[in-house]
Short mmCIF file of C-alpha atoms in Angstrom, two decimals:
data_model
loop_
_atom_site.label_atom_id
_atom_site.label_comp_id
_atom_site.label_asym_id
_atom_site.label_seq_id
_atom_site.Cartn_x
_atom_site.Cartn_y
_atom_site.Cartn_z
CA UNK W 132 -30.31 10.53 20.14
CA UNK W 133 -28.23 7.53 19.01
CA UNK W 134 -28.15 8.81 15.45
CA UNK W 135 -26.89 12.20 16.66
CA UNK W 136 -24.04 10.51 18.55
CA UNK W 137 -23.00 8.51 15.49
CA UNK W 138 -23.19 11.64 13.35
CA UNK W 139 -20.82 13.52 15.68
CA UNK W 140 -18.41 10.57 15.74
CA UNK W 141 -18.55 10.30 11.95
CA UNK W 142 -17.83 14.02 11.63
CA UNK W 143 -14.97 13.97 14.17
CA UNK W 144 -13.21 11.00 12.57
CA UNK W 145 -13.67 12.54 9.14
CA UNK W 146 -11.83 15.75 9.99
CA UNK W 147 -9.04 14.04 11.99
CA UNK W 148 -8.28 10.60 10.60
CA UNK W 149 -9.43 11.84 7.20
CA UNK W 150 -6.23 13.88 6.83
CA UNK W 151 -4.04 10.81 7.36
CA UNK W 152 -6.28 8.71 5.13
CA UNK W 153 -5.95 11.28 2.35
CA UNK W 154 -2.14 11.09 2.56
CA UNK W 155 -2.24 7.28 2.58
CA UNK W 156 -4.65 7.28 -0.36
CA UNK W 157 -2.57 9.63 -2.51
CA UNK W 158 0.69 7.78 -1.82
CA UNK W 159 -1.02 4.44 -2.43
CA UNK W 160 -2.24 5.68 -5.80
CA UNK W 161 1.30 6.77 -6.66
CA UNK W 162 2.68 3.36 -5.68
CA UNK W 163 0.21 1.61 -7.96
CA UNK W 164 2.06 3.18 -10.91
CA UNK W 165 5.53 2.54 -9.49
CA UNK W 166 6.36 -0.40 -11.74
CA UNK W 167 5.31 1.35 -14.95
CA UNK W 168 7.19 4.53 -14.08
CA UNK W 169 10.37 2.72 -13.04
CA UNK W 170 10.26 0.58 -16.18
CA UNK W 171 10.10 3.74 -18.31
CA UNK W 172 12.95 5.40 -16.40
CA UNK W 173 15.19 2.32 -16.29
CA UNK W 174 14.87 0.32 -19.51
CA UNK W 175 18.23 -1.44 -19.07
CA UNK W 176 17.84 -2.17 -15.38
CA UNK W 177 14.26 -3.23 -14.80
CA UNK W 178 14.40 -5.63 -17.75
CA UNK W 179 17.01 -8.17 -18.87
CA UNK W 180 17.45 -10.24 -22.00
CA UNK W 181 16.18 -13.79 -21.55
CA UNK W 182 18.76 -16.55 -22.06
CA UNK W 183 17.98 -20.05 -23.42
CA UNK W 184 19.78 -21.72 -20.51
CA UNK W 185 17.48 -20.06 -18.00
CA UNK W 186 18.36 -18.07 -14.86
CA UNK W 187 20.82 -19.28 -12.28
CA UNK W 188 19.49 -21.00 -9.20
CA UNK W 189 19.66 -18.87 -6.02
CA UNK W 190 22.43 -21.11 -4.65
CA UNK W 191 24.55 -20.31 -7.73
CA UNK W 192 23.52 -16.65 -7.83
CA UNK W 193 24.46 -15.79 -4.24
CA UNK W 194 28.24 -16.40 -4.56
CA UNK W 195 28.38 -14.15 -7.64
CA UNK W 196 26.58 -11.37 -5.77
CA UNK W 197 28.95 -11.76 -2.80
CA UNK W 198 31.91 -11.46 -5.17
CA UNK W 199 30.46 -8.26 -6.66
CA UNK W 200 29.75 -6.72 -3.23
CA UNK W 201 32.10 -8.46 -0.76
CA UNK W 202 31.66 -5.88 2.01
CA UNK W 203 27.85 -5.91 1.91
CA UNK W 204 26.06 -8.77 3.71
CA UNK W 205 23.12 -10.17 1.73
CA UNK W 206 19.84 -9.88 3.64
CA UNK W 207 17.52 -11.36 1.03
CA UNK W 208 17.19 -12.45 -2.59
CA UNK W 209 14.13 -12.73 -4.84
CA UNK W 210 14.24 -14.30 -8.29
CA UNK W 211 11.32 -13.50 -10.61
CA UNK W 212 9.50 -16.19 -12.59
CA UNK W 213 9.46 -13.76 -15.53
CA UNK W 214 12.56 -14.52 -17.68
CA UNK W 215 12.88 -10.85 -18.64
CA UNK W 216 12.80 -9.50 -15.09
CA UNK W 217 15.93 -9.06 -12.94
CA UNK W 218 16.40 -10.58 -9.52
CA UNK W 219 16.20 -8.39 -6.42
CA UNK W 220 18.83 -8.48 -3.70
CA UNK W 221 18.73 -6.71 -0.33
CA UNK W 222 22.20 -5.61 0.81
CA UNK W 223 23.06 -4.33 4.29
CA UNK W 224 24.58 -0.86 4.41
CA UNK W 225 27.61 -0.12 6.62
CA UNK W 226 27.02 1.21 10.16
CA UNK W 227 26.41 4.94 10.27
CA UNK W 228 24.60 5.10 6.95
CA UNK W 229 21.29 6.95 6.81
CA UNK W 230 19.44 3.77 5.77
CA UNK W 231 19.95 0.19 6.96
CA UNK W 232 19.71 -1.58 3.60
CA UNK W 233 19.82 -1.07 -0.13
CA UNK W 234 17.83 -2.88 -2.80
CA UNK W 235 19.70 -3.66 -6.02
CA UNK W 236 18.70 -5.33 -9.26
CA UNK W 237 20.73 -8.34 -10.39
CA UNK W 238 21.01 -10.03 -13.76
CA UNK W 239 19.70 -13.52 -12.90
CA UNK W 240 21.74 -15.11 -15.71
CA UNK W 241 25.24 -14.05 -14.63
CA UNK W 242 24.89 -12.39 -11.21
CA UNK W 243 25.93 -8.93 -12.41
CA UNK W 244 24.74 -6.04 -10.25
CA UNK W 245 22.84 -3.69 -12.53
CA UNK W 246 23.11 0.11 -12.41
CA UNK W 247 21.54 2.44 -9.89
CA UNK W 248 17.78 2.65 -10.20
CA UNK W 249 16.52 6.08 -11.21
CA UNK W 250 13.43 7.00 -9.22
CA UNK W 251 13.97 4.24 -6.68
CA UNK W 252 14.73 6.58 -3.77
CA UNK W 253 11.63 8.62 -4.55
CA UNK W 254 9.34 5.60 -4.40
CA UNK W 255 11.04 4.32 -1.25
CA UNK W 256 10.14 7.65 0.35
CA UNK W 257 6.58 7.38 -0.96
CA UNK W 258 6.33 3.88 0.52
CA UNK W 259 7.66 5.11 3.87
CA UNK W 260 5.01 7.84 3.93
CA UNK W 261 2.32 5.37 2.89
CA UNK W 262 3.21 2.80 5.55
CA UNK W 263 4.29 4.90 8.54
CA UNK W 264 4.22 8.58 7.51
CA UNK W 265 8.04 8.37 7.25
CA UNK W 266 8.40 8.65 11.05
CA UNK W 267 8.85 5.01 12.03
CA UNK W 268 6.82 3.22 14.69
CA UNK W 269 4.76 6.24 15.85
CA UNK W 270 3.65 6.82 12.27
CA UNK W 271 2.78 3.15 11.84
CA UNK W 272 0.49 3.37 14.86
CA UNK W 273 -1.16 6.53 13.51
CA UNK W 274 -1.77 4.90 10.12
CA UNK W 275 -3.15 1.78 11.82
CA UNK W 276 -5.48 3.85 14.00
CA UNK W 277 -6.64 5.74 10.92
CA UNK W 278 -7.42 2.45 9.17
CA UNK W 279 -9.54 1.45 12.17
CA UNK W 280 -11.20 4.86 11.99
CA UNK W 281 -12.00 4.22 8.32
CA UNK W 282 -13.89 1.06 9.31
CA UNK W 283 -15.91 3.09 11.82
CA UNK W 284 -16.43 5.86 9.24
CA UNK W 285 -17.83 3.48 6.63
CA UNK W 286 -20.10 1.60 9.03
CA UNK W 287 -21.36 4.75 10.75
CA UNK W 288 -21.99 6.35 7.36
CA UNK W 289 -23.95 3.28 6.31
CA UNK W 290 -26.01 3.48 9.50
CA UNK W 291 -26.71 7.19 9.02
CA UNK W 292 -27.82 6.63 5.41
CA UNK W 293 -29.81 3.44 5.93
CA UNK W 294 -33.19 3.87 4.17
CA UNK W 295 -36.33 3.82 6.27
CA UNK W 296 -38.06 1.63 3.71
CA UNK W 297 -36.49 -1.01 1.48
CA UNK W 298 -38.41 0.38 -1.48
CA UNK W 299 -36.29 3.56 -1.24
CA UNK W 300 -33.05 1.80 -2.19
CA UNK W 301 -32.95 3.30 -5.72
CA UNK W 302 -33.17 6.83 -4.33
CA UNK W 303 -30.50 5.85 -1.81
CA UNK W 304 -28.00 5.11 -4.59
CA UNK W 305 -28.97 7.84 -7.06
CA UNK W 306 -27.56 11.36 -7.16
CA UNK W 307 -30.11 14.17 -7.35
CA UNK W 308 -28.46 16.81 -9.55
CA UNK W 309 -31.43 19.15 -9.20
CA UNK W 310 -30.23 20.08 -5.73
CA UNK W 311 -28.05 23.12 -5.16
CA UNK W 312 -25.55 24.47 -2.64
CA UNK W 313 -24.90 22.59 0.57
CA UNK W 314 -27.72 20.17 -0.15
CA UNK W 315 -25.99 19.04 -3.35
CA UNK W 316 -22.65 18.72 -1.55
CA UNK W 317 -24.31 16.61 1.14
CA UNK W 318 -25.89 14.43 -1.54
CA UNK W 319 -22.55 14.03 -3.33
CA UNK W 320 -20.86 12.97 -0.10
CA UNK W 321 -23.61 10.52 0.81
CA UNK W 322 -24.17 8.86 -2.56
CA UNK W 323 -20.52 8.63 -3.63
CA UNK W 324 -19.57 7.39 -0.17
CA UNK W 325 -22.22 4.68 -0.39
CA UNK W 326 -20.99 3.47 -3.78
CA UNK W 327 -17.37 3.43 -2.59
CA UNK W 328 -18.12 1.83 0.78
CA UNK W 329 -17.04 -1.74 -0.21
CA UNK W 330 -13.71 -0.41 -1.54
CA UNK W 331 -13.12 1.67 1.60
CA UNK W 332 -13.76 -1.37 3.78
CA UNK W 333 -11.47 -3.53 1.66
CA UNK W 334 -8.69 -0.94 1.83
CA UNK W 335 -9.05 -0.59 5.61
CA UNK W 336 -9.23 -4.31 6.39
CA UNK W 337 -6.23 -5.16 4.21
CA UNK W 338 -4.25 -2.15 5.41
CA UNK W 339 -4.64 -3.24 9.04
CA UNK W 340 -2.65 -6.37 8.16
CA UNK W 341 0.51 -4.26 7.93
CA UNK W 342 -0.14 -2.22 11.07
CA UNK W 343 -1.04 -4.63 13.86
CA UNK W 344 0.47 -8.00 14.78
CA UNK W 345 -2.72 -9.08 16.58
CA UNK W 346 -4.79 -8.43 13.46
CA UNK W 347 -2.30 -10.23 11.23
CA UNK W 348 -2.25 -13.24 13.56
CA UNK W 349 -6.04 -13.37 13.82
CA UNK W 350 -6.35 -13.21 10.03
CA UNK W 351 -3.93 -16.11 9.58
CA UNK W 352 -5.83 -18.13 12.20
CA UNK W 353 -9.15 -17.35 10.55
CA UNK W 354 -7.96 -18.36 7.07
CA UNK W 355 -5.87 -21.30 8.25
CA UNK W 356 -2.71 -19.99 6.58
CA UNK W 357 0.78 -20.22 8.15
CA UNK W 358 2.12 -17.10 9.83
#
């Protein structure tokens, strides 16, 4: 009886949260190649020529950025430790603009704002879909709930597949290619899901960090790191 309940829950979460998880997974895979793609599209923007004197300190860099964009308040600045990488500056956009901020690349040696980034808007959209389905706070809650559902999916799948005898563990992890039809599809789902279970759990537990303040706070308390 208990196993039947867990099976129904596993099935229900799979066909509901699974849709959101598929979107998050595809966009996450795209973001993992963001740096390489942007480097290829923007050879003179994503890289700078290293100077012997070294990059300017942030305190010296900020006035130069303000002079280049006097009507744009600076919201943040990041200077890379890589001498061939530009700095990143977050500039506020004027009221009424579609977005609230713009990210620009800066030459860390002279404070020059580099050209517009080709492909940047595309990956910002991909990130918005990945984090909150591009619909703000409601989407963030849906993605967070789907990450929680992924935890339940993995653990319920583990429970449903748990071998009756410990000596059966090899069969538990091995795909039987002699099967056909729905039996083979079931075996594919079960075996591949078992092998990927640690990665699913890792993705869910780290993804929750960006969705829920209570989870983020508990994780900092557990690890003893500052919030």
